[in-house]
Coordinates of N, CA and C in Angstrom, one line a residue:
Q1137 N 70.9 97.0 91.0 CA 72.3 97.2 92.5 C 73.0 96.3 91.5
V1138 N 74.6 96.4 91.6 CA 75.6 95.9 91.4 C 76.2 94.9 92.5
Q1139 N 77.2 93.8 91.9 CA 78.3 93.5 93.4 C 79.1 93.0 92.7
L1140 N 80.3 93.6 93.5 CA 81.9 93.6 92.7 C 82.2 92.7 93.7
V1141 N 83.0 91.6 93.2 CA 83.8 90.7 93.9 C 85.5 90.5 93.9
E1142 N 86.3 91.1 94.3 CA 87.3 90.7 93.1 C 88.5 89.8 94.0
S1143 N 89.2 89.1 93.4 CA 90.3 88.4 93.6 C 91.6 88.8 93.4
G1144 N 92.7 87.3 93.7 CA 94.0 88.0 93.2 C 94.6 88.6 93.9
G1145 N 94.7 88.9 94.8 CA 95.7 89.5 95.5 C 96.8 88.4 96.0
G1146 N 97.6 89.3 96.9 CA 98.5 88.1 97.5 C 99.8 88.9 97.9
S1147 N 100.8 87.7 98.3 CA 102.3 88.5 98.5 C 103.1 88.8 97.3
V1148 N 104.0 89.3 97.0 CA 104.7 88.8 96.0 C 106.5 89.4 96.4
Q1149 N 107.3 88.8 95.5 CA 108.3 89.4 96.0 C 108.6 91.1 94.9
A1150 N 109.2 92.0 94.8 CA 109.6 92.5 94.6 C 110.0 92.4 93.2
G1151 N 109.2 93.4 91.8 CA 109.3 93.1 90.7 C 108.8 92.0 89.8
G1152 N 107.9 91.5 90.8 CA 107.0 90.5 90.6 C 105.2 91.3 90.0
S1153 N 104.6 90.0 89.8 CA 103.8 90.5 88.5 C 102.3 89.7 89.7
L1154 N 101.1 90.6 89.2 CA 100.0 90.4 89.6 C 98.6 90.3 89.0
R1155 N 98.0 89.7 88.5 CA 97.2 90.0 88.1 C 95.3 90.1 89.2
L1156 N 94.9 91.1 89.3 CA 93.6 91.3 90.1 C 92.7 91.0 88.6
S1157 N 91.4 90.3 89.5 CA 90.2 90.2 89.2 C 89.2 90.9 89.5
C1158 N 87.3 91.3 88.8 CA 87.0 91.9 90.0 C 85.3 91.5 88.8
A1159 N 84.7 90.4 89.8 CA 83.9 90.1 89.4 C 82.3 90.6 89.0
V1160 N 82.4 91.0 88.1 CA 80.3 92.1 88.1 C 79.1 90.6 88.3
S1161 N 78.5 91.2 89.4 CA 76.6 90.1 89.0 C 75.9 91.8 89.5
G1162 N 74.7 90.7 89.8 CA 73.8 91.3 89.8 C 73.2 92.3 88.5
Q1163 N 73.1 93.4 88.3 CA 72.5 94.0 86.6 C 74.2 94.5 86.1
P1164 N 75.0 94.3 85.8 CA 76.3 94.9 85.2 C 75.3 95.7 84.0
Y1165 N 74.4 95.8 83.5 CA 74.4 96.6 82.2 C 73.7 98.1 82.7
S1166 N 73.5 98.2 84.0 CA 73.5 99.4 84.7 C 74.3 100.4 85.0
I1167 N 75.9 100.3 84.9 CA 77.3 100.8 85.0 C 77.5 100.9 83.8
N1168 N 78.3 101.7 83.9 CA 79.0 102.2 82.6 C 80.5 102.5 83.0
T1169 N 81.2 102.2 83.8 CA 82.8 103.3 84.2 C 82.9 101.2 84.8
M1170 N 84.2 101.2 85.3 CA 84.7 100.5 86.0 C 86.1 101.0 86.5
A1171 N 86.7 100.5 87.7 CA 87.7 101.4 88.5 C 88.5 100.2 89.2
W1172 N 90.0 100.4 89.1 CA 90.7 100.4 90.5 C 91.2 101.5 91.1
F1173 N 91.1 101.1 92.3 CA 91.1 102.2 93.5 C 92.4 101.5 94.3
R1174 N 93.5 102.0 94.9 CA 94.2 101.4 95.9 C 94.3 102.2 97.5
Q1175 N 95.0 101.4 98.8 CA 94.2 102.2 99.6 C 95.7 101.7 100.5
A1176 N 96.4 102.0 100.7 CA 97.9 102.1 101.4 C 97.4 102.5 102.6
P1177 N 98.2 101.5 104.0 CA 97.8 101.9 105.2 C 98.4 103.4 105.7
G1178 N 97.3 104.4 106.5 CA 97.8 105.3 106.3 C 97.3 106.5 105.4
K1179 N 96.5 106.3 104.2 CA 97.2 107.1 103.4 C 95.5 107.0 102.6
E1180 N 95.3 108.2 101.8 CA 93.7 108.4 101.0 C 94.0 107.1 100.1
R1181 N 92.7 107.1 100.3 CA 92.4 105.7 98.4 C 93.3 107.1 97.4
E1182 N 93.4 105.8 96.9 CA 93.8 106.6 95.2 C 93.5 105.9 94.1
G1183 N 92.7 106.8 92.8 CA 92.6 105.8 91.6 C 93.9 105.2 90.9
V1184 N 93.6 104.2 90.4 CA 94.4 103.8 89.3 C 94.2 103.4 88.0
G1185 N 93.0 103.3 87.8 CA 93.1 103.7 86.5 C 91.3 103.5 86.1
V1186 N 90.4 103.9 85.2 CA 89.1 104.0 84.9 C 88.8 103.7 83.5
I1187 N 88.2 102.9 83.0 CA 87.4 102.2 81.9 C 85.7 102.4 81.8
Y1188 N 85.8 102.5 80.5 CA 84.4 102.4 80.1 C 83.6 101.0 79.7
V1189 N 82.5 100.3 80.8 CA 82.5 99.2 79.9 C 81.0 99.0 79.2
P1190 N 81.0 98.0 78.1 CA 82.1 97.3 77.4 C 82.3 98.2 76.6
G1191 N 83.9 97.9 76.2 CA 84.4 98.4 74.7 C 84.7 99.7 75.4
G1192 N 85.6 100.4 76.2 CA 86.6 101.1 76.1 C 88.2 101.4 76.6
S1193 N 88.2 101.9 76.0 CA 90.1 102.4 76.8 C 90.7 102.8 77.6
P1194 N 91.1 102.3 78.6 CA 91.3 102.5 79.8 C 92.1 103.9 80.0
H1195 N 91.9 104.6 81.4 CA 92.7 105.7 81.3 C 93.2 105.8 82.4
Y1196 N 94.2 106.3 82.6 CA 95.3 106.0 83.9 C 95.9 107.1 84.5
A1197 N 95.8 107.2 85.9 CA 97.0 108.0 86.6 C 97.9 107.9 86.4
D1198 N 98.4 109.0 86.3 CA 99.9 109.2 85.5 C 100.9 108.3 86.4
S1199 N 100.8 108.3 87.5 CA 101.8 107.4 88.1 C 102.2 105.8 88.1
M1200 N 100.6 105.3 87.2 CA 100.3 104.3 87.5 C 100.3 103.5 85.5
K1201 N 100.6 104.6 85.1 CA 100.0 104.2 83.8 C 101.1 102.9 83.1
D1202 N 102.4 103.1 83.6 CA 103.8 102.0 83.0 C 103.4 100.8 83.6
R1203 N 103.2 100.7 84.2 CA 102.6 99.3 84.8 C 101.7 98.4 85.2
F1204 N 100.8 99.5 85.3 CA 99.7 98.6 85.2 C 99.0 98.7 84.2
A1205 N 98.3 97.9 84.0 CA 97.3 97.6 82.6 C 95.4 96.7 83.5
I1206 N 94.8 97.8 82.8 CA 93.0 97.7 83.2 C 92.6 96.8 82.0
S1207 N 91.9 95.9 82.4 CA 91.0 95.7 80.7 C 89.8 94.7 81.4
H1208 N 88.8 94.3 80.3 CA 87.5 94.1 80.6 C 86.9 93.0 80.1
D1209 N 86.3 92.0 80.5 CA 86.1 90.9 79.7 C 84.5 91.3 79.4
S1210 N 83.8 91.5 78.5 CA 82.0 91.6 78.6 C 81.5 90.2 79.0
A1211 N 82.4 89.0 78.3 CA 81.4 88.2 78.2 C 81.5 87.5 79.7
K1212 N 82.4 87.7 80.2 CA 82.2 87.4 81.4 C 82.1 88.2 83.0
N1213 N 82.0 89.5 82.2 CA 82.1 90.3 83.4 C 82.6 90.4 84.4
T1214 N 83.8 90.7 84.1 CA 84.9 90.4 84.6 C 86.3 92.0 84.5
L1215 N 86.3 92.7 85.4 CA 87.4 93.9 85.1 C 88.5 93.1 85.8
Y1216 N 89.7 93.2 85.1 CA 91.5 93.1 85.5 C 91.8 94.5 85.1
L1217 N 92.8 93.5 86.7 CA 94.5 94.7 87.0 C 95.8 93.8 86.6
Q1218 N 96.2 93.7 85.6 CA 97.5 93.5 85.5 C 98.5 94.3 85.9
M1219 N 99.3 93.9 86.7 CA 100.7 94.9 87.2 C 101.6 94.2 87.3
K1220 N 102.7 94.6 86.7 CA 104.3 94.0 87.1 C 105.3 95.3 87.2
S1221 N 106.3 94.7 87.6 CA 107.4 95.5 88.2 C 106.7 96.2 89.2
L1222 N 106.3 95.3 90.6 CA 105.8 96.2 91.6 C 106.8 95.9 92.3
K1223 N 106.3 97.0 92.9 CA 107.4 97.6 94.3 C 106.8 98.1 95.6
P1224 N 107.3 97.7 96.6 CA 107.0 97.8 97.7 C 105.5 98.8 98.2
G1225 N 106.0 100.0 97.8 CA 105.3 101.0 97.9 C 104.2 100.7 97.1
D1226 N 104.0 99.8 96.6 CA 102.7 99.4 95.7 C 101.5 98.4 96.6
T1227 N 102.0 98.2 98.0 CA 101.7 97.5 98.9 C 99.7 98.2 99.3
A1228 N 99.0 97.4 99.2 CA 97.8 98.2 99.5 C 96.7 97.2 99.1
M1229 N 95.4 98.1 100.1 CA 94.6 96.7 99.6 C 93.5 97.5 98.5
Y1230 N 93.7 96.7 97.1 CA 92.7 96.7 95.9 C 91.5 96.8 95.9
Y1231 N 90.9 97.6 95.0 CA 89.5 97.9 95.1 C 89.0 97.7 93.5
C1232 N 88.2 97.4 93.8 CA 86.8 97.5 92.6 C 86.1 98.2 92.5
A1233 N 85.4 99.3 91.8 CA 84.4 100.3 91.6 C 83.6 100.0 90.5
A1234 N 82.5 100.4 90.3 CA 81.8 100.7 89.3 C 80.9 101.9 89.6
G1235 N 80.7 102.5 88.5 CA 79.5 104.1 88.5 C 79.2 104.4 87.1
Y1236 N 79.4 105.7 86.8 CA 78.7 106.5 85.8 C 79.9 107.6 85.2
S1237 N 80.7 107.8 85.7 CA 81.6 108.6 84.8 C 83.0 108.0 85.1
I1238 N 83.8 108.8 83.6 CA 85.5 108.6 83.6 C 86.1 109.5 84.5
S1239 N 86.2 109.3 85.7 CA 86.8 109.2 87.1 C 87.5 108.6 87.8
L1240 N 89.1 109.5 88.4 CA 89.4 108.5 89.2 C 89.1 109.2 91.1
R1241 N 88.3 109.9 90.8 CA 87.7 110.2 92.0 C 86.2 109.7 92.5
S1242 N 87.2 108.8 94.5 CA 86.3 107.5 94.6 C 85.6 107.7 95.2
I1243 N 84.4 109.5 95.3 CA 83.4 110.0 95.4 C 82.2 109.6 94.3
D1244 N 82.6 109.7 92.6 CA 81.9 109.4 91.6 C 81.4 108.3 91.2
F1245 N 82.1 107.0 92.4 CA 81.9 105.6 92.3 C 80.8 105.2 93.2
G1246 N 79.6 104.4 93.6 CA 78.6 104.1 94.2 C 78.8 102.9 94.7
Y1247 N 79.2 101.5 93.7 CA 79.7 100.6 94.0 C 80.6 100.2 94.1
W1248 N 81.3 99.5 94.9 CA 82.5 99.1 95.7 C 82.6 97.5 95.8
G1249 N 83.6 97.0 96.1 CA 84.0 95.3 96.3 C 84.7 95.7 97.9
Q1250 N 84.8 94.4 98.3 CA 85.5 94.8 99.4 C 86.9 94.7 99.6
G1251 N 87.7 94.8 98.3 CA 89.2 94.5 98.3 C 90.0 93.6 98.5
T1252 N 90.9 94.1 98.0 CA 91.4 92.4 97.7 C 93.4 92.3 98.4
Q1253 N 94.2 91.8 98.6 CA 95.5 92.7 99.7 C 96.4 92.3 98.8
V1254 N 97.0 93.0 98.7 CA 98.7 93.3 97.2 C 99.6 93.7 98.6
T1255 N 100.4 92.5 99.1 CA 101.5 92.7 99.8 C 103.1 92.7 98.9
V1256 N 104.0 93.4 98.4 CA 105.2 93.9 97.9 C 106.3 93.8 99.0
S1257 N 107.4 92.6 98.6 CA 107.9 92.5 100.0 C 110.0 92.8 99.5
S1258 N 110.4 93.5 99.7 CA 112.0 93.8 99.0 C 112.6 92.7 99.1

């Protein structure tokens, strides 16, 4: 079993930056990949990016790669999402997920955090 806990969300002005964290506990060695997803009100959950853990390079959704950066600290068992030049359209609940596939489909991930809210105001 793997438990995921996100943190770092909040309210920010457009153009600002935030770094989200996802702490992994339980049996982190049992998973191969971790990902960030987001879901805005009334919209489907969409993948931001995914990374093999430990030691992989991140893969991003095309619309995310210019402003978002994923990293993983294996010593801390923590996944990060650095977001810059934030826009009101980035307002969403951001979720961390863990699984076994390099995928941006939510169905491919069996472990999820509770989410952290990001609100970007204009």
